[in-house]
N, CA, C and O atoms as a GROMACS GRO file, in nm:
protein
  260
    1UNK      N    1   2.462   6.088   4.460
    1UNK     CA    2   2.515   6.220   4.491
    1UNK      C    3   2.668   6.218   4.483
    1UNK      O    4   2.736   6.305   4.428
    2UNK      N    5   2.716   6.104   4.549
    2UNK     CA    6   2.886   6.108   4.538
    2UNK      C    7   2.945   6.071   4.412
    2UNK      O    8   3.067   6.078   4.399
    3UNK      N    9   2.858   6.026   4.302
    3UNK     CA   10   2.898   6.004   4.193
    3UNK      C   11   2.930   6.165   4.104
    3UNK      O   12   3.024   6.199   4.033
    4UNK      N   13   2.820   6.230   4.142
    4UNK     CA   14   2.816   6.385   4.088
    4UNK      C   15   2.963   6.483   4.077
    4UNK      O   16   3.035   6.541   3.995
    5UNK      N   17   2.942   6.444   4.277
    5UNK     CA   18   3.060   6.525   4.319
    5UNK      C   19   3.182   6.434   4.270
    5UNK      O   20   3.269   6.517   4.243
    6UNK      N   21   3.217   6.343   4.252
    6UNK     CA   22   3.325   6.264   4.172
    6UNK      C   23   3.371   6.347   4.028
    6UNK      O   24   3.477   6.402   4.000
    7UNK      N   25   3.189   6.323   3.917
    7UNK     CA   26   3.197   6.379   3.794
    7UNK      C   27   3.248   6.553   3.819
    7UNK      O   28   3.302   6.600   3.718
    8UNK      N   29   3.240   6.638   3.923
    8UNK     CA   30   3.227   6.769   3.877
    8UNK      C   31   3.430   6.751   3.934
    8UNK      O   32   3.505   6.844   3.905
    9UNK      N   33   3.487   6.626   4.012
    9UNK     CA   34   3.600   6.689   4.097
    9UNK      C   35   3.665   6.634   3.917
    9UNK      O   36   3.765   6.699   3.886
   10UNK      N   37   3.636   6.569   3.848
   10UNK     CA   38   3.734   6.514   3.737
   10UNK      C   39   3.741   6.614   3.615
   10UNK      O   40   3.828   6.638   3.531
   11UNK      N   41   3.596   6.670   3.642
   11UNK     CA   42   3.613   6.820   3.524
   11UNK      C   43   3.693   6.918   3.585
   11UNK      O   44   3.748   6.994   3.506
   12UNK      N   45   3.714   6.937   3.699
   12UNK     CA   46   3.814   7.000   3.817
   12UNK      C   47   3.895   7.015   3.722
   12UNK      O   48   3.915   7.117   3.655
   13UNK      N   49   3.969   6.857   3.708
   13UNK     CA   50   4.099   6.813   3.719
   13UNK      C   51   4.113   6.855   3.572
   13UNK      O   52   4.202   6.929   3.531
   14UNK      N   53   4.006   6.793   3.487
   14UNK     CA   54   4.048   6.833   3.341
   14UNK      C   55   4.084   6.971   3.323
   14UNK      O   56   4.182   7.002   3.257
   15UNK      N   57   3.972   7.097   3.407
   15UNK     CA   58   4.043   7.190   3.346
   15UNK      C   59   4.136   7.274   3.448
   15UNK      O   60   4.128   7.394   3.425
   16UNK      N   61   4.200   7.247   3.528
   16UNK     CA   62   4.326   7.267   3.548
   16UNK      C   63   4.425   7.212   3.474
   16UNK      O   64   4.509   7.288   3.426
   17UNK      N   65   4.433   7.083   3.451
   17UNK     CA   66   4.496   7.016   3.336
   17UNK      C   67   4.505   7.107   3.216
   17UNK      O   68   4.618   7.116   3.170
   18UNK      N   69   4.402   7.183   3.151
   18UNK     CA   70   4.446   7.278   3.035
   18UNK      C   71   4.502   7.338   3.109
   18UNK      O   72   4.620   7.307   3.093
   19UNK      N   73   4.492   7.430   3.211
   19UNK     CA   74   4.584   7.541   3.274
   19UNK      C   75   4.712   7.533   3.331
   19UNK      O   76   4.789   7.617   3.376
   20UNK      N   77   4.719   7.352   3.310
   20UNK     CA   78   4.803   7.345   3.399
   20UNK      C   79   4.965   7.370   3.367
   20UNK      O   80   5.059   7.361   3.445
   21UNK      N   81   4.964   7.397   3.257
   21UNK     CA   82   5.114   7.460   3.229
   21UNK      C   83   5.178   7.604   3.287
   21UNK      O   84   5.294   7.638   3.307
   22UNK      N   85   5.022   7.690   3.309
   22UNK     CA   86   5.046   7.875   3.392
   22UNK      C   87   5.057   7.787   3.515
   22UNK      O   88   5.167   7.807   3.566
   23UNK      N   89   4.979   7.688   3.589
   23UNK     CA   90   4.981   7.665   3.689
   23UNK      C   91   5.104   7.678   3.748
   23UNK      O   92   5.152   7.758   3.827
   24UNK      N   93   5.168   7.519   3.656
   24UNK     CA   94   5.306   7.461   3.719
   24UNK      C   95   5.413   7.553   3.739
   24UNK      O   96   5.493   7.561   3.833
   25UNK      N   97   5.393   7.667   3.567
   25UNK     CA   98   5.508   7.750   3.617
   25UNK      C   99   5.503   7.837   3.774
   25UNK      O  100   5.600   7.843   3.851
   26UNK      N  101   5.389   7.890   3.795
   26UNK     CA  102   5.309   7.979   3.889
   26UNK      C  103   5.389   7.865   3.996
   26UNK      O  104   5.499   7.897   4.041
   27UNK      N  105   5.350   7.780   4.021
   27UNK     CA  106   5.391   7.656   4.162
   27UNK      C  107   5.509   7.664   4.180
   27UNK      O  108   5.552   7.698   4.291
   28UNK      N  109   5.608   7.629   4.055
   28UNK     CA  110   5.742   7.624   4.083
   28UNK      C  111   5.822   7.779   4.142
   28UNK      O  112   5.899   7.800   4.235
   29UNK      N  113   5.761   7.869   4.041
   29UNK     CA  114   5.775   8.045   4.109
   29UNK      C  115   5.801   8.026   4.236
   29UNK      O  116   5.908   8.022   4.296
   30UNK      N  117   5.677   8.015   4.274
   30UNK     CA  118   5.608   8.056   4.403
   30UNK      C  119   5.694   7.955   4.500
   30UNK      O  120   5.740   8.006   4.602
   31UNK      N  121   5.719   7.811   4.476
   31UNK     CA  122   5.767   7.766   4.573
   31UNK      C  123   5.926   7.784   4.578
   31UNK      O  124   5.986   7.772   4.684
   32UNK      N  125   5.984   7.810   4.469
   32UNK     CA  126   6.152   7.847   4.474
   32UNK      C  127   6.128   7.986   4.559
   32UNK      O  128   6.217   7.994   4.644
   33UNK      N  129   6.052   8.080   4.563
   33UNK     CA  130   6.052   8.199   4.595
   33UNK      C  131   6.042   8.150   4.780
   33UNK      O  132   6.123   8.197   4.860
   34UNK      N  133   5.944   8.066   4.818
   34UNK     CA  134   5.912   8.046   4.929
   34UNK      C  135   6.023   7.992   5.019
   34UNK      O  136   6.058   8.044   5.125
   35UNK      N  137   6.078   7.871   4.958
   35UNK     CA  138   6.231   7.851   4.939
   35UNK      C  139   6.309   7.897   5.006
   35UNK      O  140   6.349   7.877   5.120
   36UNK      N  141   6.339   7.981   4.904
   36UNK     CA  142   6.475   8.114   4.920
   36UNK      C  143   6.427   8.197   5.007
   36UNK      O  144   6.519   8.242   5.076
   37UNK      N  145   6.300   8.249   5.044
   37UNK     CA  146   6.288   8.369   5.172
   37UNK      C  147   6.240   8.332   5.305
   37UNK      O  148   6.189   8.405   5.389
   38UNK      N  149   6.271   8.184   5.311
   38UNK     CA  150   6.218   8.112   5.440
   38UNK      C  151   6.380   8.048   5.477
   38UNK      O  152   6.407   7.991   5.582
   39UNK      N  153   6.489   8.076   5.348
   39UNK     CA  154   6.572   7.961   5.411
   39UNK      C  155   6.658   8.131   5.493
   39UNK      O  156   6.696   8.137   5.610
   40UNK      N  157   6.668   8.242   5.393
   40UNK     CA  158   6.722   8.329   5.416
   40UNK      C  159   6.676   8.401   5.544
   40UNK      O  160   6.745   8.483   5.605
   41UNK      N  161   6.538   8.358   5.583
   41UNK     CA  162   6.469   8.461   5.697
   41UNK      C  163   6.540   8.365   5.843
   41UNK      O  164   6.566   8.417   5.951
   42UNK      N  165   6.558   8.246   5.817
   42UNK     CA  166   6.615   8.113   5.934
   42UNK      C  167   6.721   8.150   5.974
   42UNK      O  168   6.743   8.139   6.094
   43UNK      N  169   6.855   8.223   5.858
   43UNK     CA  170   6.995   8.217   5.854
   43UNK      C  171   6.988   8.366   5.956
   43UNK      O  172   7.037   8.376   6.068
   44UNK      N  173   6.919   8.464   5.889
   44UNK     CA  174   6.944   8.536   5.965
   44UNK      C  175   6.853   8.563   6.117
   44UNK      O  176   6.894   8.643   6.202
   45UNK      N  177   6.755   8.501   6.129
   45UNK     CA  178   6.722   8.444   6.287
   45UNK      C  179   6.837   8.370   6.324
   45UNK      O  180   6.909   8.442   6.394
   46UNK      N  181   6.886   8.257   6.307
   46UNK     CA  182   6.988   8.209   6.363
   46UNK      C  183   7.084   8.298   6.426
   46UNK      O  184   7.110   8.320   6.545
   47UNK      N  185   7.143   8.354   6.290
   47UNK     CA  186   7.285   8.399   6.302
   47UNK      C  187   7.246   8.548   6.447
   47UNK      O  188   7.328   8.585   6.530
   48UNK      N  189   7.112   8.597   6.433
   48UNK     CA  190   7.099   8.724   6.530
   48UNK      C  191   7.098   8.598   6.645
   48UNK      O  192   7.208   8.602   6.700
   49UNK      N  193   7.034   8.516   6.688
   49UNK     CA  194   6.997   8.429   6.757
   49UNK      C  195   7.155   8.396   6.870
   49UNK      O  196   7.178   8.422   6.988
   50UNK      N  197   7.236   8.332   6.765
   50UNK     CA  198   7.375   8.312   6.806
   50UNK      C  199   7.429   8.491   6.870
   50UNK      O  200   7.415   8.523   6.988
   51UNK      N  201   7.477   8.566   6.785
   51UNK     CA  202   7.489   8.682   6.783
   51UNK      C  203   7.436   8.747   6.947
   51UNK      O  204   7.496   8.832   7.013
   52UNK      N  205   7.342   8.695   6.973
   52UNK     CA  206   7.269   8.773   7.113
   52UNK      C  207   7.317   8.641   7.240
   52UNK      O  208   7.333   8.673   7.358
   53UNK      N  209   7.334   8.519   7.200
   53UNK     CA  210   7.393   8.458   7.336
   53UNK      C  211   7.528   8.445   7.289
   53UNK      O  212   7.600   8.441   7.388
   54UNK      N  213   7.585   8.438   7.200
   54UNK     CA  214   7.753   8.427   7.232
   54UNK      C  215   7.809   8.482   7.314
   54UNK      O  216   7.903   8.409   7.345
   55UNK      N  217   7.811   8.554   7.360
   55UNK     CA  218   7.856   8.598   7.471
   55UNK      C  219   7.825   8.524   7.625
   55UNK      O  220   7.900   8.500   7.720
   56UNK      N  221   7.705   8.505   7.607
   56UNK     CA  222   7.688   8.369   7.763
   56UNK      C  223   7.741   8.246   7.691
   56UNK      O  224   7.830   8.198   7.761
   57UNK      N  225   7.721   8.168   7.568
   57UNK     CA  226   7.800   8.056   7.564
   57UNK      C  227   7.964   8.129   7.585
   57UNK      O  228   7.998   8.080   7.692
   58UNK      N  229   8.071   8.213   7.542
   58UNK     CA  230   8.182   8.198   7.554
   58UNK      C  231   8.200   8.250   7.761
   58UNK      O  232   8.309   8.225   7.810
   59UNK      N  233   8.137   8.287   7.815
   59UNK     CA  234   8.134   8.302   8.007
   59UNK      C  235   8.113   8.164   8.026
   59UNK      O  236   8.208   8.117   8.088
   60UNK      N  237   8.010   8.062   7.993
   60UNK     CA  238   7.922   7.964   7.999
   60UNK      C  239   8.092   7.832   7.993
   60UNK      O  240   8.171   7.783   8.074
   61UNK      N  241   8.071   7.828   7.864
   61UNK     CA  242   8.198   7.755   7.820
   61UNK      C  243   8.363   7.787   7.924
   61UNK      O  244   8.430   7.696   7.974
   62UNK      N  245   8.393   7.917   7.934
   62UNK     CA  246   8.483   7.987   8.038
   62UNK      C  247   8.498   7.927   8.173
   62UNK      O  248   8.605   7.885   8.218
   63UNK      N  249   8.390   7.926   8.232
   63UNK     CA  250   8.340   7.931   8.388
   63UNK      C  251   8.342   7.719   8.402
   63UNK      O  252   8.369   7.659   8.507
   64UNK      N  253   8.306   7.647   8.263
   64UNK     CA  254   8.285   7.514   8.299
   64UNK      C  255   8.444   7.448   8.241
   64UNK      O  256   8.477   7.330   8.230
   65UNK      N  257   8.522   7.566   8.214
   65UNK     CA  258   8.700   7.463   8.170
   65UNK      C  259   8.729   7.532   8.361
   65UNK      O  260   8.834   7.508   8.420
   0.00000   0.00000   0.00000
């Protein structure tokens, strides 16, 4: 039986292997895209993040000189 499922995972592989040129482009797309709107969605969590306590770090910082 595990020989089967072996033979059907390598025809898998073969025919993604033909496809695999739409694939790769499709992968690389998709992951530059994922990329760029996960690094951009962080910057601006951060920056609101900072933005909403700066004001207790500069009292915070104030109150401990």
């Amino acid at each position: 039986m595990s020989s089967i499922h072996i033979h059907t995972y390598m025809d898998n592989i073969r025919k993604s292997l033909i496809d695999g040129r739409v694939g790769v482009c499709v992968y690389m797309f998709l992951s530059i895209y994922l990329y760029i709107y996960t690094s951009m969605y962080i910057h601006i969590y951060f920056r609101q993040l900072i933005e909403q306590h700066a004001g207790d770090w500069v009292i915070a910082e104030w109150l401990s000189c």
